[in-house]
Amino acid sequence: MPRLLIVEDEPALRRALTINLKARHYEVEAVGTGGAALRTAASSPPDLVIVDLGLPDLDGVDVIAGLRGWSRVPIIVLSARDSQAQKVRALDAGADDYVTKPFGMDELVARVRAALRRADVPDLASGAVVMTAAFTLDLAAKRATRDGAEVRLTPTEWHLVEALLRHPGTLVSGAQLLAEVWGPGYEKETNYLRVYFAQLRRKLEDEPSNPRHFITEPGLGYRFEP
Ligand code: CA
């Protein structure tokens, strides 16, 4: 189930969006301020963000810019009618699409579907089980096994595994992993990644010094090979 983050300060609209999108089988987290949006996105990265441009604390455009500092998550903007300049600023800041208020729920859902398709969000349900020749990861139960024996992963290790599994086979930059797992401001702490990947390989790989699943691309980032 793709996870959507909704940033909308009007309680009635926030509730309506939440109910309608959940009814269409999206996992929804809804917040009312830009600050909460940035915190939530960092601690639990969504697959798509819907952001109202008129927020009480930050400008919606600042929220977009904040997200774009570390994330390529698709962003759909909700904007008031007659605010052409605002839409342009939002798109310049990195928004992917916009919907003008008032909008029909079907239109918004169609745009959500299209944005997720374009972003090629892997259908990695939170209940997914990832199996390799060496180990099995049950993401829902947070259970890892290797050769039939249970392996304990720390919460940070799970978070790192999940961040990488969201992009199977693709290169994920160290900065992106650091921001997703440790939060904005940690993009340069590459030593964290060296330490944590060494631990993960020791726990899960058959040959930790010659990893087949948790791959480092020197100077570029990391890749998960199923
Ligand atoms: Ca508003």
Short mmCIF file of C-alpha atoms and ligand atoms in Angstrom, two decimals:
data_model
loop_
_atom_site.label_atom_id
_atom_site.label_comp_id
_atom_site.label_asym_id
_atom_site.label_seq_id
_atom_site.Cartn_x
_atom_site.Cartn_y
_atom_site.Cartn_z
CA MET A 1 0.00 0.00 0.00
CA PRO A 2 1.58 3.32 -1.02
CA ARG A 3 1.91 5.73 1.90
CA LEU A 4 0.61 9.25 1.44
CA LEU A 5 1.43 12.26 3.58
CA ILE A 6 -1.26 14.96 3.55
CA VAL A 7 -0.37 18.46 4.71
CA GLU A 8 -3.55 20.53 5.09
CA ASP A 9 -4.46 22.92 7.89
CA GLU A 10 -8.24 22.97 7.32
CA PRO A 11 -9.53 20.18 9.60
CA ALA A 12 -12.62 19.40 7.50
CA LEU A 13 -10.67 19.05 4.28
CA ARG A 14 -7.91 17.10 6.02
CA ARG A 15 -10.52 14.67 7.33
CA ALA A 16 -12.24 14.36 3.95
CA LEU A 17 -8.95 13.66 2.19
CA THR A 18 -7.96 11.08 4.79
CA ILE A 19 -11.27 9.23 4.62
CA ASN A 20 -11.42 9.23 0.82
CA LEU A 21 -7.83 8.13 0.26
CA LYS A 22 -7.99 5.43 2.93
CA ALA A 23 -11.17 4.15 1.25
CA ARG A 24 -9.06 3.75 -1.89
CA HIS A 25 -6.57 1.63 0.02
CA TYR A 26 -3.82 4.15 0.54
CA GLU A 27 -2.07 4.36 3.86
CA VAL A 28 -2.57 7.96 4.98
CA GLU A 29 -0.81 10.19 7.47
CA ALA A 30 -2.30 13.69 7.75
CA VAL A 31 -0.76 16.71 9.48
CA GLY A 32 -1.79 20.36 9.79
CA THR A 33 1.50 22.27 9.72
CA GLY A 34 4.62 22.49 7.56
CA GLY A 35 6.85 21.72 10.53
CA ALA A 36 4.96 18.52 11.29
CA ALA A 37 5.12 17.60 7.61
CA LEU A 38 8.92 17.85 7.45
CA ARG A 39 9.34 15.92 10.71
CA THR A 40 6.92 13.19 9.65
CA ALA A 41 8.45 12.84 6.18
CA ALA A 42 11.93 12.48 7.67
CA SER A 43 10.99 9.92 10.30
CA SER A 44 8.74 7.87 8.04
CA PRO A 45 9.29 8.68 4.35
CA PRO A 46 6.05 8.69 2.37
CA ASP A 47 5.58 7.54 -1.25
CA LEU A 48 3.76 10.74 -2.16
CA VAL A 49 3.05 14.09 -0.50
CA ILE A 50 -0.06 16.25 -0.95
CA VAL A 51 0.62 19.74 0.36
CA ASP A 52 -1.64 22.76 0.74
CA LEU A 53 0.22 25.95 -0.12
CA GLY A 54 -1.46 28.07 2.58
CA LEU A 55 -0.24 26.72 5.91
CA PRO A 56 -0.19 28.45 9.30
CA ASP A 57 3.53 28.11 10.06
CA LEU A 58 5.53 27.66 6.86
CA ASP A 59 4.71 28.54 3.28
CA GLY A 60 3.83 25.35 1.40
CA VAL A 61 6.59 26.26 -1.04
CA ASP A 62 9.10 26.09 1.85
CA VAL A 63 7.81 22.63 2.70
CA ILE A 64 8.42 21.56 -0.91
CA ALA A 65 11.92 23.07 -0.87
CA GLY A 66 12.65 21.36 2.47
CA LEU A 67 11.60 17.97 1.10
CA ARG A 68 13.51 18.46 -2.13
CA GLY A 69 16.70 18.97 -0.12
CA TRP A 70 16.88 15.21 0.31
CA SER A 71 13.93 13.49 -1.34
CA ARG A 72 12.52 12.91 -4.82
CA VAL A 73 9.12 11.88 -3.45
CA PRO A 74 6.27 12.96 -5.78
CA ILE A 75 4.58 16.13 -4.50
CA ILE A 76 1.09 17.30 -5.46
CA VAL A 77 0.13 20.84 -4.46
CA LEU A 78 -3.32 22.02 -3.40
CA SER A 79 -3.64 25.65 -4.35
CA ALA A 80 -6.33 28.30 -4.20
CA ARG A 81 -7.97 29.50 -7.38
CA ASP A 82 -6.39 32.56 -9.03
CA SER A 83 -2.94 32.02 -7.64
CA GLN A 84 -0.99 31.44 -10.83
CA ALA A 85 2.19 32.94 -9.34
CA GLN A 86 1.95 30.63 -6.33
CA LYS A 87 1.57 27.56 -8.54
CA VAL A 88 4.59 28.59 -10.58
CA ARG A 89 6.68 29.05 -7.42
CA ALA A 90 5.54 25.63 -6.17
CA LEU A 91 6.48 23.93 -9.45
CA ASP A 92 9.82 25.76 -9.51
CA ALA A 93 10.48 24.55 -5.97
CA GLY A 94 10.01 20.96 -7.14
CA ALA A 95 6.30 20.12 -6.98
CA ASP A 96 5.24 17.59 -9.62
CA ASP A 97 1.61 18.55 -10.10
CA TYR A 98 -1.14 20.73 -8.67
CA VAL A 99 -4.87 20.66 -8.10
CA THR A 100 -6.89 23.84 -7.75
CA LYS A 101 -9.37 24.15 -4.88
CA PRO A 102 -12.19 23.29 -4.88
CA PHE A 103 -11.44 19.97 -6.56
CA GLY A 104 -13.26 16.71 -7.02
CA MET A 105 -11.90 13.75 -5.10
CA ASP A 106 -11.80 11.66 -8.30
CA GLU A 107 -9.53 14.19 -9.97
CA LEU A 108 -7.16 14.22 -7.02
CA VAL A 109 -7.06 10.42 -6.86
CA ALA A 110 -6.34 10.24 -10.60
CA ARG A 111 -3.42 12.61 -10.13
CA VAL A 112 -2.13 10.61 -7.17
CA ARG A 113 -2.24 7.42 -9.26
CA ALA A 114 -0.47 9.11 -12.18
CA ALA A 115 2.25 10.60 -9.97
CA LEU A 116 2.93 7.25 -8.29
CA ARG A 117 3.07 5.56 -11.70
CA ARG A 118 5.53 8.15 -13.01
CA ALA A 119 7.65 7.79 -9.90
CA ASP A 120 7.54 4.02 -10.38
CA VAL A 121 6.91 3.46 -6.68
CA PRO A 122 7.57 -0.22 -6.12
CA ASP A 123 4.57 -2.08 -4.83
CA LEU A 124 6.29 -2.92 -1.60
CA ALA A 125 3.38 -3.38 0.76
CA SER A 126 4.28 -2.96 4.40
CA GLY A 127 3.49 -6.65 4.75
CA ALA A 128 6.06 -7.66 2.17
CA VAL A 129 8.44 -10.51 2.76
CA VAL A 130 11.78 -10.27 0.99
CA MET A 131 13.58 -13.54 0.38
CA THR A 132 17.11 -14.00 -0.86
CA ALA A 133 19.24 -17.11 -1.05
CA ALA A 134 20.89 -16.06 2.21
CA PHE A 135 18.12 -14.57 4.36
CA THR A 136 14.45 -13.65 4.70
CA LEU A 137 13.11 -10.30 5.90
CA ASP A 138 9.49 -10.06 7.04
CA LEU A 139 8.95 -6.33 7.03
CA ALA A 140 5.54 -6.39 8.72
CA ALA A 141 6.54 -8.67 11.58
CA LYS A 142 10.05 -7.15 11.74
CA ARG A 143 11.47 -10.62 11.66
CA ALA A 144 14.74 -11.57 10.01
CA THR A 145 15.94 -15.15 9.55
CA ARG A 146 19.11 -16.60 8.14
CA ASP A 147 19.43 -20.33 7.51
CA GLY A 148 16.20 -20.77 9.47
CA ALA A 149 17.56 -19.06 12.56
CA GLU A 150 16.22 -15.75 13.79
CA VAL A 151 18.53 -12.75 13.49
CA ARG A 152 17.95 -9.67 15.64
CA LEU A 153 18.07 -6.32 13.87
CA THR A 154 17.96 -3.04 15.76
CA PRO A 155 15.24 -0.46 14.92
CA THR A 156 17.82 1.63 13.05
CA GLU A 157 18.94 -1.40 11.05
CA TRP A 158 15.31 -2.12 10.09
CA HIS A 159 14.83 1.49 9.09
CA LEU A 160 17.93 1.38 6.91
CA VAL A 161 16.87 -1.92 5.31
CA GLU A 162 13.43 -0.52 4.55
CA ALA A 163 14.85 2.67 3.08
CA LEU A 164 17.02 0.62 0.74
CA LEU A 165 14.31 -1.94 -0.13
CA ARG A 166 12.05 0.81 -1.33
CA HIS A 167 14.34 1.06 -4.35
CA PRO A 168 15.33 -2.55 -5.14
CA GLY A 169 18.15 -2.84 -7.65
CA THR A 170 18.60 0.92 -7.88
CA LEU A 171 21.37 3.03 -6.54
CA VAL A 172 20.36 5.12 -3.51
CA SER A 173 22.72 7.90 -2.53
CA GLY A 174 24.26 7.92 0.92
CA ALA A 175 22.84 11.38 1.54
CA GLN A 176 19.33 10.15 0.80
CA LEU A 177 19.67 7.16 3.13
CA LEU A 178 21.10 9.34 5.89
CA ALA A 179 18.26 11.84 5.58
CA GLU A 180 15.62 9.12 5.47
CA VAL A 181 16.94 7.13 8.40
CA TRP A 182 18.61 9.71 10.64
CA GLY A 183 16.82 12.86 9.45
CA PRO A 184 17.62 16.11 7.67
CA GLY A 185 20.98 17.50 8.72
CA TYR A 186 22.72 14.09 8.78
CA GLU A 187 23.44 13.94 5.04
CA LYS A 188 27.19 14.13 5.55
CA GLU A 189 27.54 11.48 8.28
CA THR A 190 28.68 8.80 5.83
CA ASN A 191 30.49 7.00 8.61
CA TYR A 192 27.10 5.96 10.06
CA LEU A 193 26.37 4.10 6.82
CA ARG A 194 29.72 2.32 6.81
CA VAL A 195 29.15 1.14 10.37
CA TYR A 196 25.53 0.09 9.89
CA PHE A 197 26.07 -1.66 6.56
CA ALA A 198 28.99 -3.58 8.06
CA GLN A 199 26.65 -4.73 10.86
CA LEU A 200 23.89 -5.71 8.44
CA ARG A 201 26.28 -7.71 6.29
CA ARG A 202 27.72 -9.45 9.34
CA LYS A 203 24.23 -10.40 10.45
CA LEU A 204 22.69 -11.32 7.08
CA GLU A 205 25.19 -11.99 4.32
CA ASP A 206 26.86 -15.37 3.79
CA GLU A 207 30.16 -13.65 3.11
CA PRO A 208 30.09 -10.25 4.84
CA SER A 209 33.37 -9.22 3.19
CA ASN A 210 32.03 -10.12 -0.23
CA PRO A 211 28.37 -8.98 -0.02
CA ARG A 212 25.85 -10.10 -2.64
CA HIS A 213 22.79 -8.21 -1.41
CA PHE A 214 23.85 -5.03 0.41
CA ILE A 215 26.10 -3.53 -2.24
CA THR A 216 28.27 -0.43 -1.86
CA GLU A 217 28.97 1.60 -4.99
CA PRO A 218 32.02 3.54 -3.86
CA GLY A 219 31.49 7.28 -3.93
CA LEU A 220 27.94 6.87 -5.22
CA GLY A 221 25.74 5.09 -2.73
CA TYR A 222 24.16 1.74 -1.94
CA ARG A 223 22.06 -0.83 -3.73
CA PHE A 224 19.95 -3.79 -2.60
CA GLU A 225 20.18 -6.81 -4.90
CA PRO A 226 17.35 -9.26 -4.16
CA CA B 1 -4.79 26.29 4.02
#
